[in-house]
Short mmCIF file of C-alpha atoms in Angstrom, two decimals:
data_model
loop_
_atom_site.label_atom_id
_atom_site.label_comp_id
_atom_site.label_asym_id
_atom_site.label_seq_id
_atom_site.Cartn_x
_atom_site.Cartn_y
_atom_site.Cartn_z
CA MET A 1 -32.48 -15.65 17.22
CA ILE A 2 -30.26 -15.67 20.33
CA ILE A 3 -27.52 -17.52 18.44
CA GLU A 4 -27.64 -14.93 15.62
CA ILE A 5 -27.35 -12.06 18.09
CA PHE A 6 -24.44 -13.82 19.84
CA LEU A 7 -22.62 -14.41 16.52
CA PHE A 8 -23.27 -10.85 15.40
CA SER A 9 -21.85 -9.47 18.66
CA MET A 10 -18.87 -11.81 18.52
CA PHE A 11 -17.97 -10.94 14.91
CA SER A 12 -18.44 -7.24 15.65
CA LEU A 13 -16.19 -7.38 18.73
CA PHE A 14 -13.47 -9.33 16.88
CA ALA A 15 -13.64 -6.90 13.96
CA LEU A 16 -13.24 -3.89 16.23
CA VAL A 17 -10.34 -5.40 18.19
CA SER A 18 -8.61 -6.52 15.00
CA SER A 19 -8.99 -3.09 13.39
CA LEU A 20 -7.49 -1.45 16.49
CA MET A 21 -4.56 -3.91 16.26
CA VAL A 22 -4.04 -2.98 12.60
CA ILE A 23 -3.48 0.70 13.37
CA THR A 24 -1.59 0.26 16.64
CA LEU A 25 0.95 -2.44 15.83
CA LYS A 26 4.39 -1.31 14.64
CA ASN A 27 5.15 -4.50 12.70
CA ALA A 28 3.69 -4.22 9.22
CA VAL A 29 3.39 -8.00 8.75
CA HIS A 30 1.30 -8.33 11.92
CA SER A 31 -0.90 -5.43 10.81
CA VAL A 32 -1.65 -7.15 7.53
CA LEU A 33 -2.48 -10.38 9.30
CA PHE A 34 -4.95 -8.57 11.57
CA LEU A 35 -6.35 -6.84 8.46
CA ILE A 36 -7.12 -10.29 7.03
CA LEU A 37 -8.86 -11.15 10.30
CA VAL A 38 -10.93 -7.96 10.02
CA PHE A 39 -12.05 -8.97 6.50
CA CYS A 40 -13.01 -12.45 7.71
CA ASN A 41 -15.10 -11.02 10.55
CA VAL A 42 -16.84 -8.53 8.25
CA ALA A 43 -17.57 -11.39 5.86
CA GLY A 44 -19.19 -13.25 8.73
CA LEU A 45 -21.30 -10.18 9.55
CA LEU A 46 -22.46 -9.90 5.93
CA LEU A 47 -23.31 -13.57 5.91
CA LEU A 48 -25.48 -13.11 9.00
CA LEU A 49 -27.24 -10.15 7.38
CA GLY A 50 -28.21 -12.25 4.36
CA ALA A 51 -25.77 -10.73 1.86
CA GLU A 52 -23.97 -13.97 1.05
CA PHE A 53 -22.73 -12.79 -2.34
CA LEU A 54 -20.96 -9.75 -0.82
CA SER A 55 -19.60 -11.95 1.95
CA PHE A 56 -18.03 -14.50 -0.43
CA MET A 57 -16.77 -11.75 -2.74
CA LEU A 58 -15.09 -10.05 0.19
CA LEU A 59 -13.36 -13.30 1.10
CA ILE A 60 -12.31 -14.07 -2.49
CA VAL A 61 -11.22 -10.60 -3.58
CA TYR A 62 -9.92 -8.94 -0.44
CA VAL A 63 -8.67 -11.89 1.60
CA GLY A 64 -7.68 -14.14 -1.27
CA ALA A 65 -6.02 -11.52 -3.47
CA ILE A 66 -5.48 -8.04 -2.10
CA ALA A 67 -4.60 -8.84 1.51
CA VAL A 68 -2.29 -11.70 0.52
CA LEU A 69 -0.66 -9.37 -2.06
CA PHE A 70 -0.10 -6.81 0.70
CA LEU A 71 1.42 -9.47 2.87
CA PHE A 72 3.84 -10.67 0.18
CA VAL A 73 4.84 -7.09 -0.73
CA VAL A 74 5.48 -6.19 2.91
CA MET A 75 7.54 -9.33 3.47
CA MET A 76 9.54 -8.79 0.27
CA LEU A 77 10.27 -5.14 1.01
CA ASN A 78 11.40 -6.03 4.56
CA ILE A 79 10.26 -2.74 6.00
CA LYS A 80 12.31 -1.65 8.98
CA ILE A 81 10.61 -0.25 12.06
CA ASP A 82 11.03 3.50 12.23
CA LEU A 83 12.92 4.40 15.35
CA LEU A 84 11.74 7.98 15.31
CA ASP A 85 9.21 8.69 18.05
CA LEU A 86 6.15 10.48 16.73
CA ASN A 87 4.43 13.03 18.87
CA SER A 88 1.16 11.34 19.77
CA VAL A 89 -0.35 14.58 20.97
CA SER A 90 -0.33 16.00 17.45
CA LEU A 91 -2.34 13.00 16.19
CA ILE A 92 -5.20 13.52 18.70
CA PRO A 93 -7.17 16.14 16.66
CA LEU A 94 -7.05 14.01 13.51
CA GLY A 95 -8.13 10.94 15.51
CA LEU A 96 -11.02 12.86 17.06
CA ILE A 97 -12.23 14.00 13.65
CA ILE A 98 -12.14 10.46 12.26
CA PHE A 99 -13.81 9.07 15.40
CA ILE A 100 -16.64 11.60 15.30
CA SER A 101 -17.33 11.01 11.61
CA LEU A 102 -17.34 7.22 12.01
CA PHE A 103 -19.51 7.41 15.13
CA TYR A 104 -21.99 9.63 13.27
CA GLN A 105 -22.22 7.13 10.41
CA PHE A 106 -22.57 4.25 12.84
CA ASN A 107 -25.39 6.02 14.70
CA LEU A 108 -27.20 6.69 11.42
CA THR A 109 -26.87 3.03 10.48
CA ILE A 110 -28.35 1.91 13.78
CA LYS A 111 -31.31 4.29 13.42
CA GLN A 112 -31.87 3.35 9.78
CA PHE A 113 -31.99 -0.41 10.26
CA TYR A 114 -33.60 -0.40 13.72
CA ILE A 115 -30.95 -2.71 15.14
CA TYR A 116 -31.76 -2.07 18.78
CA LYS A 117 -35.49 -2.52 18.23
CA SER A 118 -35.05 -5.76 16.28
CA ILE A 119 -33.26 -7.36 19.23
CA TYR A 120 -36.34 -7.22 21.41
CA GLN A 121 -38.77 -8.39 18.75
CA GLN A 122 -40.24 -11.86 18.71
CA PRO A 123 -38.35 -14.36 16.54
CA VAL A 124 -39.83 -15.03 13.17
CA VAL A 125 -40.24 -18.67 12.18
CA ILE A 126 -39.06 -19.30 8.63
CA SER A 127 -40.24 -22.28 6.64
CA TRP A 128 -37.15 -23.45 4.80
CA LEU A 129 -39.19 -25.82 2.64
CA ALA A 130 -40.95 -22.77 1.19
CA GLU A 131 -37.64 -20.92 0.84
CA GLU A 132 -36.20 -23.61 -1.43
CA LYS A 133 -38.53 -22.54 -4.22
CA PHE A 134 -36.98 -19.06 -4.34
CA LEU A 135 -33.63 -18.15 -5.86
CA SER A 136 -30.79 -17.00 -3.67
CA ASN A 137 -28.75 -13.85 -4.27
CA ILE A 138 -25.81 -15.73 -5.73
CA LYS A 139 -27.99 -17.60 -8.26
CA VAL A 140 -29.66 -14.38 -9.39
CA ILE A 141 -26.40 -12.46 -9.77
CA GLY A 142 -24.77 -15.42 -11.52
CA ARG A 143 -27.59 -15.64 -14.03
CA VAL A 144 -27.35 -11.93 -14.77
CA LEU A 145 -23.55 -12.01 -15.09
CA TYR A 146 -23.38 -15.06 -17.35
CA THR A 147 -26.33 -14.12 -19.57
CA ASP A 148 -26.77 -10.36 -19.98
CA TYR A 149 -23.17 -9.34 -19.22
CA SER A 150 -21.29 -12.42 -20.34
CA LEU A 151 -19.26 -10.54 -23.01
CA LEU A 152 -18.15 -7.87 -20.54
CA PHE A 153 -17.31 -10.58 -18.02
CA LEU A 154 -15.09 -12.40 -20.52
CA LEU A 155 -13.46 -9.13 -21.67
CA SER A 156 -12.58 -8.16 -18.10
CA SER A 157 -11.04 -11.57 -17.50
CA LEU A 158 -9.02 -11.23 -20.72
CA ILE A 159 -7.79 -7.77 -19.66
CA LEU A 160 -6.71 -9.16 -16.29
CA LEU A 161 -4.89 -12.02 -18.00
CA VAL A 162 -3.00 -9.61 -20.30
CA ALA A 163 -2.12 -7.40 -17.30
CA MET A 164 -0.80 -10.42 -15.40
CA ILE A 165 1.36 -11.56 -18.31
CA GLY A 166 2.62 -7.99 -18.82
CA VAL A 167 3.69 -7.69 -15.19
CA ILE A 168 5.52 -11.04 -15.37
CA VAL A 169 7.35 -9.99 -18.56
CA LEU A 170 8.29 -6.59 -17.18
CA THR A 171 9.66 -7.96 -13.91
CA MET A 172 11.81 -10.64 -15.56
CA HIS A 173 15.46 -9.59 -15.60
CA GLN A 174 17.81 -11.36 -17.97
CA ARG A 175 21.08 -11.77 -16.10
CA THR A 176 24.27 -12.19 -18.10
CA ASP A 177 26.45 -13.54 -15.28
CA VAL A 178 24.40 -16.70 -14.85
CA LYS A 179 26.17 -19.89 -15.79
CA LYS A 180 23.97 -21.97 -18.03
CA GLN A 181 24.35 -25.50 -19.28
CA GLN A 182 25.41 -25.70 -22.95
CA ILE A 183 24.49 -29.15 -24.19
CA GLU A 184 26.08 -28.72 -27.65
CA LYS A 185 29.53 -28.20 -26.24
CA GLN A 186 29.11 -31.09 -23.88
CA LEU A 187 28.17 -33.47 -26.68
CA ILE A 188 31.12 -32.60 -28.93
CA ARG A 189 33.58 -32.87 -26.07
CA ASN A 190 36.20 -35.64 -26.38
CA SER A 191 35.82 -38.26 -23.71
CA LYS A 192 39.51 -39.04 -23.66
CA GLY A 193 41.41 -37.26 -20.98
CA VAL A 194 38.32 -36.35 -19.04
CA ILE A 195 39.16 -38.75 -16.22
CA LYS A 196 42.65 -38.61 -14.90
CA PHE A 197 44.10 -41.36 -12.67
CA ILE A 198 46.61 -40.29 -10.08
CA ARG A 199 48.78 -42.78 -8.18
CA LEU A 200 49.39 -41.74 -4.65
CA ARG A 201 52.56 -42.68 -2.85
CA ARG A 202 52.20 -45.24 -0.15
#
């Protein structure tokens, strides 16, 4: 129980610090890297709370696809740092509104799940031999996806495949100034006169 509380506090602290670094850094590449770190910490928090399916989906979808896509787009665009100094005083009211709304939601979450009270409770001993008989969240969701919604699952994958091929076709530019190798002309070329010997004066 103490180890779980320690890990929960560590992941929460790292997530908060990383999220602050995302919005305060001026370099877009560094912000995306800290955003990936935020996703990893949130996935660790979900894993500690018992939502392993959401944790792995967050890693696969957001870290493995969306955040890496953001990183590649930012690196390809080569965004320059804006040299204009923004007036930070004008951003204070907007920041206060966002902070109050997030703090209100956080306070409701603490009261709803009794987080503070659960820390001081006695640890519950779980018999893992008895838990092996029950199905986990991933097994239950996998059975539902691949049995009841298998057709929709395959259709969504087919739509994603068509979208990926469409993007590749649309972004391919046929250049006319590229020198290509023409094998037909090379084969019909006469070999005589190709090599020329030059005698140099001694």
